[in-house]
Amino acid sequence: MRKSASKDQIEQLISRLDLMKLNFHMLDFADSQALALTDDLSTQPSHLFTQLPAVAKVVRLEETARLAGRSKFNPVEIGTLKIAKGHSPVFIAGPCSVEGEAGIIRTAGKVKEAGAQLLRGGAYKPRSSPYEFQGLGAEGLRYLSQAKQASGLPVVSEITDAKQLESFQEHIDIFQVGARNMFNYELLKELGRCKRPVLLKRSFAATISEWLNAAEYIISAGNEKVILCERGIRTFETQTRNTLDLNAVALLKRSCGLPVVVDPSHGTGKRELVGDLSRAAIACGADGLLIEVHESPDQSISDREQAICPEQLKGIIADCKNIWELLNPQAAATISKSSAALGASV
Ligand code: PEP
Ligand code: MN
């Protein structure tokens, strides 16, 4: 819409859309506003809209992911933390599964000390076999909450069923949707009706378009706070658990405004490769990393082979910050200037 559009002109546009019974989403950006129309308008001429004074231009999006494929989004914010292009990368770390109260509290302290800003831990574990540890469930969520209180780190955990929503709202800051549930459209719609951010993992057999369409389910239901997470796809290769598709990350960062984080732990399945792929992910534009960390990796109940220790995490974070600063000198300078100003004013 025109930056100069008056309130009356915007109302005139909205009543035209109401009259035409068209669904729309108002998109607010720092310096402008846009309206996204999600109905099929292929037979409607553009001049129906361009003749209105509030309209600057009409852009037709051919992709089905009309909202998720947009190039502009507000950063996803968790407290003072911002996850978006142009902001320093975020590091989400913690065990595959929450295994007990004391352990997750200790781990939270250790990953924080290593530089992580968010704690992860699975309470409901969608395991490949029903005979494997399924997670501590609601008890695990309570332990995560305690670890958050003790460390001050916001928490991320995987939701596997809409029935868990209430307890997640009580204890969790970011909903994780796992690879196995990326196609669970009813769950995605429910999360779209929530206010909290959703970390949407790519399914191991999903194309980029299918992944964006999963994000579309959440956004079109009303929640724009979606963080995409590349976690490796299944290919013919058997020497690594999955093939981390960094093509997807580079491609999305050129066209789509949603934040993209990378999970090198599930992407490789091998702890000795986690550092290499973390550095590569940041180098190709990822906005953050999600890494499985255990205080004693060999004792992990789930995903033992890919767990790293807090000391390794510390080295990876330091490397990734250096790489990001090297590749984003302007953004890095702005951030260091504003934190110096903040320091001076305190
Ligand atoms: C996890 O993060 O522990 C997990 C189960 O991931 P994914 O859904 O990517 O397999
Ligand atoms: Mn895992």
mmCIF file of C-alpha atoms and ligand atoms in Angstrom, residues 96 120 125-126 158 176-180 201-202 204 231 241 263 266 290 292 303, ligand 1:
data_model
loop_
_atom_site.group_PDB
_atom_site.id
_atom_site.type_symbol
_atom_site.label_atom_id
_atom_site.label_comp_id
_atom_site.label_asym_id
_atom_site.label_seq_id
_atom_site.Cartn_x
_atom_site.Cartn_y
_atom_site.Cartn_z
ATOM 1 C CA CYS A 96 17.647 -34.786 22.406
ATOM 2 C CA ARG A 120 16.058 -27.368 23.680
ATOM 3 C CA LYS A 125 9.720 -38.081 21.592
ATOM 4 C CA PRO A 126 8.392 -39.404 18.283
ATOM 5 C CA GLU A 158 8.522 -30.632 20.295
ATOM 6 C CA GLN A 176 8.957 -27.355 17.724
ATOM 7 C CA VAL A 177 7.179 -29.296 14.975
ATOM 8 C CA GLY A 178 9.266 -32.347 14.171
ATOM 9 C CA ALA A 179 10.097 -33.846 10.791
ATOM 10 C CA ARG A 180 7.458 -36.545 11.303
ATOM 11 C CA LYS A 201 11.366 -28.749 10.872
ATOM 12 C CA ARG A 202 11.502 -29.968 7.309
ATOM 13 C CA PHE A 204 12.910 -35.949 5.632
ATOM 14 C CA ARG A 231 17.428 -30.980 9.543
ATOM 15 C CA ARG A 241 22.012 -40.370 8.979
ATOM 16 C CA ASP A 263 20.083 -28.690 12.765
ATOM 17 C CA HIS A 266 20.036 -34.798 12.856
ATOM 18 C CA LEU A 290 19.829 -26.120 16.729
ATOM 19 C CA GLU A 292 21.967 -31.607 20.432
ATOM 20 C CA ASP A 303 20.511 -39.886 19.620
HETATM 21 C C1 PEP B 1 14.642 -33.809 17.598
HETATM 22 O O1 PEP B 1 14.848 -32.601 17.406
HETATM 23 O O2 PEP B 1 15.078 -34.442 18.574
HETATM 24 C C2 PEP B 1 13.911 -34.574 16.540
HETATM 25 C C3 PEP B 1 13.234 -35.661 16.821
HETATM 26 O O3 PEP B 1 14.099 -34.035 15.331
HETATM 27 P P1 PEP B 1 13.463 -34.412 13.900
HETATM 28 O O4 PEP B 1 11.994 -34.165 14.025
HETATM 29 O O5 PEP B 1 14.169 -33.463 12.992
HETATM 30 O O6 PEP B 1 13.798 -35.856 13.632
#
